[in-house]
Short mmCIF file of C-alpha atoms in Angstrom, two decimals:
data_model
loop_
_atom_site.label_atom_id
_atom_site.label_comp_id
_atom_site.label_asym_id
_atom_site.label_seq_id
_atom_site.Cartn_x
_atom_site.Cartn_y
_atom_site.Cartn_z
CA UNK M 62 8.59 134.07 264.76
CA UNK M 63 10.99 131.94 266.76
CA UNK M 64 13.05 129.32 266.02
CA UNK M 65 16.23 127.87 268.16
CA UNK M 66 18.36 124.84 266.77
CA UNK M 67 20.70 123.13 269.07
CA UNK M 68 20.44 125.88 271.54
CA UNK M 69 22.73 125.79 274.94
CA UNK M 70 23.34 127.29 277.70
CA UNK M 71 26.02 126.60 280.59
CA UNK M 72 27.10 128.59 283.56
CA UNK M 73 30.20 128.67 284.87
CA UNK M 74 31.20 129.88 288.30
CA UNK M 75 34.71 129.07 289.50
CA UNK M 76 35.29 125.48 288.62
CA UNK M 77 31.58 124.67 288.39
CA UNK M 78 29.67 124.02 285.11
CA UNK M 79 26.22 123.82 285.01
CA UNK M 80 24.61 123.03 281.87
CA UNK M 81 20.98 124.55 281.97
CA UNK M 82 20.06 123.82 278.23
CA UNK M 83 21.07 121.53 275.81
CA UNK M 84 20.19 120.83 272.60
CA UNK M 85 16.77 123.16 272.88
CA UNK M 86 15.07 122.94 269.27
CA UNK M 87 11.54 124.72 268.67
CA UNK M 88 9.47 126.60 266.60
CA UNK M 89 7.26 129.40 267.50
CA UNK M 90 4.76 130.91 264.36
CA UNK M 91 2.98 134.25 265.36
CA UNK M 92 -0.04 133.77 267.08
CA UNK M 93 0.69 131.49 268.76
CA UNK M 94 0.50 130.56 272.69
CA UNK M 95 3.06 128.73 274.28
CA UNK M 96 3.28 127.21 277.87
CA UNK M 97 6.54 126.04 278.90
CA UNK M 98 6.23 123.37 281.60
CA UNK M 99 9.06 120.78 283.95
CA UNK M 100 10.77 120.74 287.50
CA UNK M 101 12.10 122.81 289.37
CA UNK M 102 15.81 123.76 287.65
CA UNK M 103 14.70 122.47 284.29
CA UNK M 104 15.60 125.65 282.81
CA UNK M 105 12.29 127.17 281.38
CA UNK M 106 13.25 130.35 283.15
CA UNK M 107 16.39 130.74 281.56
CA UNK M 108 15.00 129.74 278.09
CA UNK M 109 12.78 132.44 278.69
CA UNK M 110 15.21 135.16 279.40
CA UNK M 111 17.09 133.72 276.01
CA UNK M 112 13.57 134.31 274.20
CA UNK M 113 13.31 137.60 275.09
CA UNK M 114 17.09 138.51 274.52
CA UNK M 115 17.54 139.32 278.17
CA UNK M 116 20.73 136.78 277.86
CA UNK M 117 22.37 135.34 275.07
CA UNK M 118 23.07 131.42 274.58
CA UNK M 119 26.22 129.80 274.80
CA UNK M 120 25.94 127.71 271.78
CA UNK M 121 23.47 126.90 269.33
CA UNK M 122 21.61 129.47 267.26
CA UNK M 123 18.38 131.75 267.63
CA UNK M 124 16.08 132.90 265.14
CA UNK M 125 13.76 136.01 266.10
CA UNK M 126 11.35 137.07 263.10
CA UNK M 127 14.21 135.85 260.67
CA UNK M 128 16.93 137.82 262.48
CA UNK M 129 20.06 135.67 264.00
CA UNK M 130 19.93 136.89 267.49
CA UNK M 131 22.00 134.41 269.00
CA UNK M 132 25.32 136.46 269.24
CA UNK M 133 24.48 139.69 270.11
CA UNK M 134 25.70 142.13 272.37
CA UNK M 135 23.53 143.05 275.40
CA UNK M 136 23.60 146.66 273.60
CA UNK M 137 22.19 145.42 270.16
CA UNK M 138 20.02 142.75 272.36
CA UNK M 139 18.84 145.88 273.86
CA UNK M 140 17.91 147.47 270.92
CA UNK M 141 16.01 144.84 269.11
CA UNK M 142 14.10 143.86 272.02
CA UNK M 143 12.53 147.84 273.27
CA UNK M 144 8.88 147.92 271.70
CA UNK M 145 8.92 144.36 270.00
CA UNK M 146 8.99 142.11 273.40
CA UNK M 147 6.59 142.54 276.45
CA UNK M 148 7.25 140.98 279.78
CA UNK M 149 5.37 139.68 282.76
CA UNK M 150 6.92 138.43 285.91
CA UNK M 151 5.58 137.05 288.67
CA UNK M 152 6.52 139.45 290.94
CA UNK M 153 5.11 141.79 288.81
CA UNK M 154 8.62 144.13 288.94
CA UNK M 155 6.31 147.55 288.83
CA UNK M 156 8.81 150.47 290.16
CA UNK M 157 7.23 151.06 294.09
CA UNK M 158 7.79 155.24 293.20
CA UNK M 159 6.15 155.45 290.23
CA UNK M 160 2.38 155.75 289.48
CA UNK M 161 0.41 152.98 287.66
CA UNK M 162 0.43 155.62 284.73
CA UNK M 163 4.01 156.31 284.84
CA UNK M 164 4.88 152.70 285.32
CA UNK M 165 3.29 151.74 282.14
CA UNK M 166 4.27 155.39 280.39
CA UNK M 167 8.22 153.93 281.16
CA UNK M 168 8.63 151.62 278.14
CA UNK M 169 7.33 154.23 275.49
CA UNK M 170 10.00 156.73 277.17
CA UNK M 171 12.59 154.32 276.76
CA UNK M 172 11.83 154.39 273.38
CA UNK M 173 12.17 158.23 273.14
CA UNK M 174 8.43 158.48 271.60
CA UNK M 175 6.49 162.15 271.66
CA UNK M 176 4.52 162.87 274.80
CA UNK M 177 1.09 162.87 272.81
CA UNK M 178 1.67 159.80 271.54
CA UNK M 179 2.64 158.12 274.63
CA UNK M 180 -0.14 159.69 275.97
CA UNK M 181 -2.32 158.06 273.46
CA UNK M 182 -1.35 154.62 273.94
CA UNK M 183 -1.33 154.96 278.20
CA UNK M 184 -4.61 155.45 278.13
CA UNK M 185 -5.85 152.91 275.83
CA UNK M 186 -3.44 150.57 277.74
CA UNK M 187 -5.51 151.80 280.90
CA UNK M 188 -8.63 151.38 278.91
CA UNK M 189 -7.94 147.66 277.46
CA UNK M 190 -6.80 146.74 281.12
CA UNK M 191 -9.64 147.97 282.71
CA UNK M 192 -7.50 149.94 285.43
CA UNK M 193 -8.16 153.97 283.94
CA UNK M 194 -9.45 154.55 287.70
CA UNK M 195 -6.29 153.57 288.80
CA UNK M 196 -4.06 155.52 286.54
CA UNK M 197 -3.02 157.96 289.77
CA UNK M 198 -2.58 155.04 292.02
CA UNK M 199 0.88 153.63 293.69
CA UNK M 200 1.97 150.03 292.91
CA UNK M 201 1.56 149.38 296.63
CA UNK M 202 -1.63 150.61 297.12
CA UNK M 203 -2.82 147.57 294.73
CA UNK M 204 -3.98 143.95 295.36
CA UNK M 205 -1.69 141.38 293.54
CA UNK M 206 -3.87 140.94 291.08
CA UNK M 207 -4.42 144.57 290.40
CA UNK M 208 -0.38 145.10 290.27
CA UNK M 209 -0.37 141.88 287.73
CA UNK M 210 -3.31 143.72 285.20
CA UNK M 211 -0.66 147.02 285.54
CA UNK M 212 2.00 144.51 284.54
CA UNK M 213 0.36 143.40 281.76
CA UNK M 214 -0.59 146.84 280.52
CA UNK M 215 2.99 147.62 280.71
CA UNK M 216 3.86 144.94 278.71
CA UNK M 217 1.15 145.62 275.87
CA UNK M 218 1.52 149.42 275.71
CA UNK M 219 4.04 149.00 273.20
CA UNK M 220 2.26 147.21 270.88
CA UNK M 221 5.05 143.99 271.20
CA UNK M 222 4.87 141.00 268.75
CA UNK M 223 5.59 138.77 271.78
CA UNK M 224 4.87 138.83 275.24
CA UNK M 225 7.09 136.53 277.61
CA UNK M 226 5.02 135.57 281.10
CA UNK M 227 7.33 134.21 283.57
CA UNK M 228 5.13 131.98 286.17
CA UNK M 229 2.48 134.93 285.88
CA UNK M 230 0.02 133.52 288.56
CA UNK M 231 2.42 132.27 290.74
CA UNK M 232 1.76 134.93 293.51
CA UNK M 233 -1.51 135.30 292.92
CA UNK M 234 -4.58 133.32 294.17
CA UNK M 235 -6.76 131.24 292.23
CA UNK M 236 -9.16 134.29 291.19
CA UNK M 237 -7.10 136.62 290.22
CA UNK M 238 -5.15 134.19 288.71
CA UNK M 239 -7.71 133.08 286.85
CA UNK M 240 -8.47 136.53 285.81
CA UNK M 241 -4.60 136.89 284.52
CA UNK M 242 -5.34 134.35 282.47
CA UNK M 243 -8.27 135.60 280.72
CA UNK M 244 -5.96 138.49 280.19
CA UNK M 245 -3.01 136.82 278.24
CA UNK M 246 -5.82 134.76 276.79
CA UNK M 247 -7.71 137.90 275.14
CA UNK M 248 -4.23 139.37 274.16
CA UNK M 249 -3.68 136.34 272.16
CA UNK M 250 -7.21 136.48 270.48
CA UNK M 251 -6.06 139.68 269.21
CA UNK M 252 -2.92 138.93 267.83
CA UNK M 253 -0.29 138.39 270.17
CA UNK M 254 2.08 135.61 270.28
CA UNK M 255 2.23 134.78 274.08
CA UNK M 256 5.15 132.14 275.59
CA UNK M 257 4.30 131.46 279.24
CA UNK M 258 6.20 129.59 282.03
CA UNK M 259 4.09 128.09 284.39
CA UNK M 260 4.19 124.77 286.84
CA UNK M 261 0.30 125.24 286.83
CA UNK M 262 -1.20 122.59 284.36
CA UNK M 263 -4.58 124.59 284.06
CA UNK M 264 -2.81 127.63 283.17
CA UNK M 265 -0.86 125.53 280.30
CA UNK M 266 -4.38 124.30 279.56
CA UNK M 267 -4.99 127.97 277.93
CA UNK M 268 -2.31 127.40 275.67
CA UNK M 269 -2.28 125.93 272.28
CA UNK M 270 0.70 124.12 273.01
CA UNK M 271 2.96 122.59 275.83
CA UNK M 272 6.57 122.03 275.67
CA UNK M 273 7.71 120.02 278.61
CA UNK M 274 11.18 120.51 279.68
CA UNK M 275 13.22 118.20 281.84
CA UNK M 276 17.01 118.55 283.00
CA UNK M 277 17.57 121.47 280.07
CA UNK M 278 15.85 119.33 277.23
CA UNK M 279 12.65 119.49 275.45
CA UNK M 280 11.18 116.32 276.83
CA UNK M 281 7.88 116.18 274.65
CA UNK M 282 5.47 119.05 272.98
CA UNK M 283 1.71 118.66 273.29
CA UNK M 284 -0.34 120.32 270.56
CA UNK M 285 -3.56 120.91 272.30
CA UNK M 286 -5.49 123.69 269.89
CA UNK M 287 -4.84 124.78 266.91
CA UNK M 288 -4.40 128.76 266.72
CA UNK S 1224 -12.75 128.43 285.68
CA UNK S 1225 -9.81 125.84 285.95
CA UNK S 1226 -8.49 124.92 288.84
CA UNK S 1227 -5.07 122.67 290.10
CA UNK S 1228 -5.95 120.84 293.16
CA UNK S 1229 -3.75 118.47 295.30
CA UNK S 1230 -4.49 114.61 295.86
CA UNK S 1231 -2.90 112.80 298.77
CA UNK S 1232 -2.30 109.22 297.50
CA UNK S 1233 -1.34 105.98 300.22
CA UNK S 1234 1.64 104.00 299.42
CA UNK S 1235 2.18 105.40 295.59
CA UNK S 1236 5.98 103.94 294.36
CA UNK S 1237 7.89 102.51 291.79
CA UNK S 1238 5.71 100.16 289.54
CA UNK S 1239 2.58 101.57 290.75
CA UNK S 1240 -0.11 103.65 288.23
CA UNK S 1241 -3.14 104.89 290.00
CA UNK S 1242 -5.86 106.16 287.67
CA UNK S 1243 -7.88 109.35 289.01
CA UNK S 1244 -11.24 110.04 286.83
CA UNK S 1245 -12.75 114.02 287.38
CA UNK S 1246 -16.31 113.89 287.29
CA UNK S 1247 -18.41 116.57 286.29
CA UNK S 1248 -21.53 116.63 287.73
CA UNK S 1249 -23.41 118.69 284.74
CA UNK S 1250 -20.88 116.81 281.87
CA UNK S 1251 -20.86 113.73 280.67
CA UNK S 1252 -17.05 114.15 279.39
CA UNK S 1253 -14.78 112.85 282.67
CA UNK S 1254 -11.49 113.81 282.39
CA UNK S 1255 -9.35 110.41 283.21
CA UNK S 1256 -6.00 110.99 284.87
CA UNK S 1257 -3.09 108.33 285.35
CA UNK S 1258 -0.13 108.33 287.45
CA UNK S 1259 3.06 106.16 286.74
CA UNK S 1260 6.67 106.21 287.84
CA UNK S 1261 9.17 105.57 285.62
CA UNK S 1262 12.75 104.44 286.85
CA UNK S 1263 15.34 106.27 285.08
CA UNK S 1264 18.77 104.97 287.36
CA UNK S 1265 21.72 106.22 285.58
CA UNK S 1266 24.34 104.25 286.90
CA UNK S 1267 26.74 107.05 285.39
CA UNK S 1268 30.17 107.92 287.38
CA UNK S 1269 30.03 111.52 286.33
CA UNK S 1270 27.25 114.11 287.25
CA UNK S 1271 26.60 115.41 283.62
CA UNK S 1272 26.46 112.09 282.29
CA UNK S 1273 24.27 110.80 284.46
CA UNK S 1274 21.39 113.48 283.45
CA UNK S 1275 21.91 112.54 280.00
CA UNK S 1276 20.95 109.34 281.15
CA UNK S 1277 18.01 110.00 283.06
CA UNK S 1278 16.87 111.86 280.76
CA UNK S 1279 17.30 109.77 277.38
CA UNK S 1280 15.31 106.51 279.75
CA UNK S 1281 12.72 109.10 280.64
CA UNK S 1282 12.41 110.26 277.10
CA UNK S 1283 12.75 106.83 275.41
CA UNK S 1284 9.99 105.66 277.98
CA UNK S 1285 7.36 108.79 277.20
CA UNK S 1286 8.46 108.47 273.24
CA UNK S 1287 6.87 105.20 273.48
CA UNK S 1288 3.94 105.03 276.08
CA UNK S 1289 0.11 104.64 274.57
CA UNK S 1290 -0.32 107.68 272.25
CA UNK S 1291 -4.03 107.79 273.94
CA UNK S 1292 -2.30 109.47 276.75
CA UNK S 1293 -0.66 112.77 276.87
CA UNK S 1294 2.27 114.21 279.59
CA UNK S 1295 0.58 116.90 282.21
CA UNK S 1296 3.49 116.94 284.40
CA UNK S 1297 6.51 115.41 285.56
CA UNK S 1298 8.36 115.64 289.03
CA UNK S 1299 11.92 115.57 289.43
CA UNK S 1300 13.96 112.72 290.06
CA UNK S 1301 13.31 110.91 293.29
CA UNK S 1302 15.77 108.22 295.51
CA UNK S 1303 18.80 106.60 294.39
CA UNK S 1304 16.08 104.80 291.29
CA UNK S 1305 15.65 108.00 290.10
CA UNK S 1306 12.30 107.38 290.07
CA UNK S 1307 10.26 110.04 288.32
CA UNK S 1308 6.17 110.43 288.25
CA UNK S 1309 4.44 111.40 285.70
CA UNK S 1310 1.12 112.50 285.08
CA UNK S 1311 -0.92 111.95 281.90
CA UNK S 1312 -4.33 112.77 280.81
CA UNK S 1313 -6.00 110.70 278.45
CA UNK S 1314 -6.44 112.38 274.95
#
């Protein structure tokens, strides 16, 4: 599903260069779940956002289900990534004015489909998630780990090949973070390929495999299941 | 459920390994921890070539460390040795 070779990425501001990945080779097959571990800085986050064609590289090349995304425009990046590419942050990013419903309703809209069928697949977002009570609810009138299981129904709703999970219990405590986990964990029994950030080394634990990345390299990959 | 829990540890530095074992009280598998710091000075002139450095001794040193052991995490560098801990978990 995802393959980078020699993938970089630098930022320049004024007369400073930072180099945030270098050399960045890996292989993702479908199915698969991914933890992406390192310090502080090492770049996971922005490897992430590459993944999900929120930004482009700088130099090297990227591989998304056989497609060379590596140069595209944040238009076409746009376009490729609406319904094929879920995300969960760790500060959830739900929109404060809109209900749990329409929060999760806001992807299929995006992709201009029919009001039935984004009807449809709400609810059995609301249904796989557990949160149908909820559907009427405000973002702030949940627990963290009530706005994370919205989150995540968000990011399913659409059916996506690949959800990307930025530090996903990071604010969350350790039983509803558990309980995100069991989440992501399900999704990927069903199907989904899942690539998680995370400095937590139980969370990685879920995964099948961990890439460790240190100063913008992959420092070593751990196989620790097979799919 | 899993759970990441913080150790304080006395006088850990360079060339020290401290072994932590996780018991299970209804398990006979132990889990078996090890702590080591690895010095990765650079003794580069210029910033970008000195990560390159650090991070070609770190990898060189992981590359070739007992294959009974497997990388959990590692911290940044620390001090002017560059002096980075790592935690494995044996296989």
């Amino acid at each position: 599903m995802i393959r980078t070779e020699n993938l970089a990425k630098v930022f320049r501001a004024d007369e400073v260069e930072t180099v945030a990945l270098k050399d960045v080779n890996i292989a993702i097959e479908e199915g698969e779940f991914v933890a992406i571990m390192g310090p502080s800085g090492c770049g996971k986050t922005t490897l992430l956002n590459i993944l999900g064609l929120l930004d482009n590289a700088s130099s090297g090349s990227y591989w998304f289900k056989g497609k060379d995304v590596a140069r595209l425009s944040d238009y076409q990046r746009t376009a490729l990534r609406k319904g094929k590419i879920g995300f969960v942050f760790q500060s959830f990013n739900l929109i404060d004015e809109l209900s749990v419903y329409e929060n999760i309703e806001l992807p299929l809209v995006y992709m201009k489909m029919k009001a039935s069928e984004r009807r449809k697949r709400v609810n059995s977002a609301l249904e796989r998630l557990k949160i149908t009570h909820r559907r009427n609810i405000f973002p702030r009138q949940l627990s963290g780990g009530q706005q994370q299981r919205v989150a995540i129904a968000r990011a399913v709703v659409t059916n996506p090949d690949l959800i990307l999970a930025d530090e996903p219990t990071g604010n969350l405590d350790s039983i509803n973070g558990a309980e995100v986990m069991n989440l992501l964990t399900e999704l990927n029994s069903d199907g989904t390929t899942i690539v998680m950030v995370t400095h937590s080394a139980s969370d990685a634990d879920k995964a099948n495999r961990i890439i460790q990345l240190f100063d913008g390299h992959v420092l070593t990959e751990n196989f620790r299941k097979a799919i | 459920m899993a759970a990441d829990i913080c150790i304080p540890i006395k006088d850990f530095g360079k060339d020290k390994q401290i072994n932590i074992v996780i018991e299970y009280p209804n398990s006979e598998k132990n889990d078996v921890f090890k702590l080591e710091v690895f010095s990765c000075k650079d003794g580069a002139e210029n910033k970008k070539k000195a990560e390159d450095v650090v991070f070609n001794k770190l990898k060189f040193q992981i590359d070739n460390y007992d294959r009974n052991w497997e990388v959990v995490q590692v911290s940044p560098p620390q001090g002017e040795e560059n002096n980075i801990v790592v935690l494995f978990r044996k296989r």
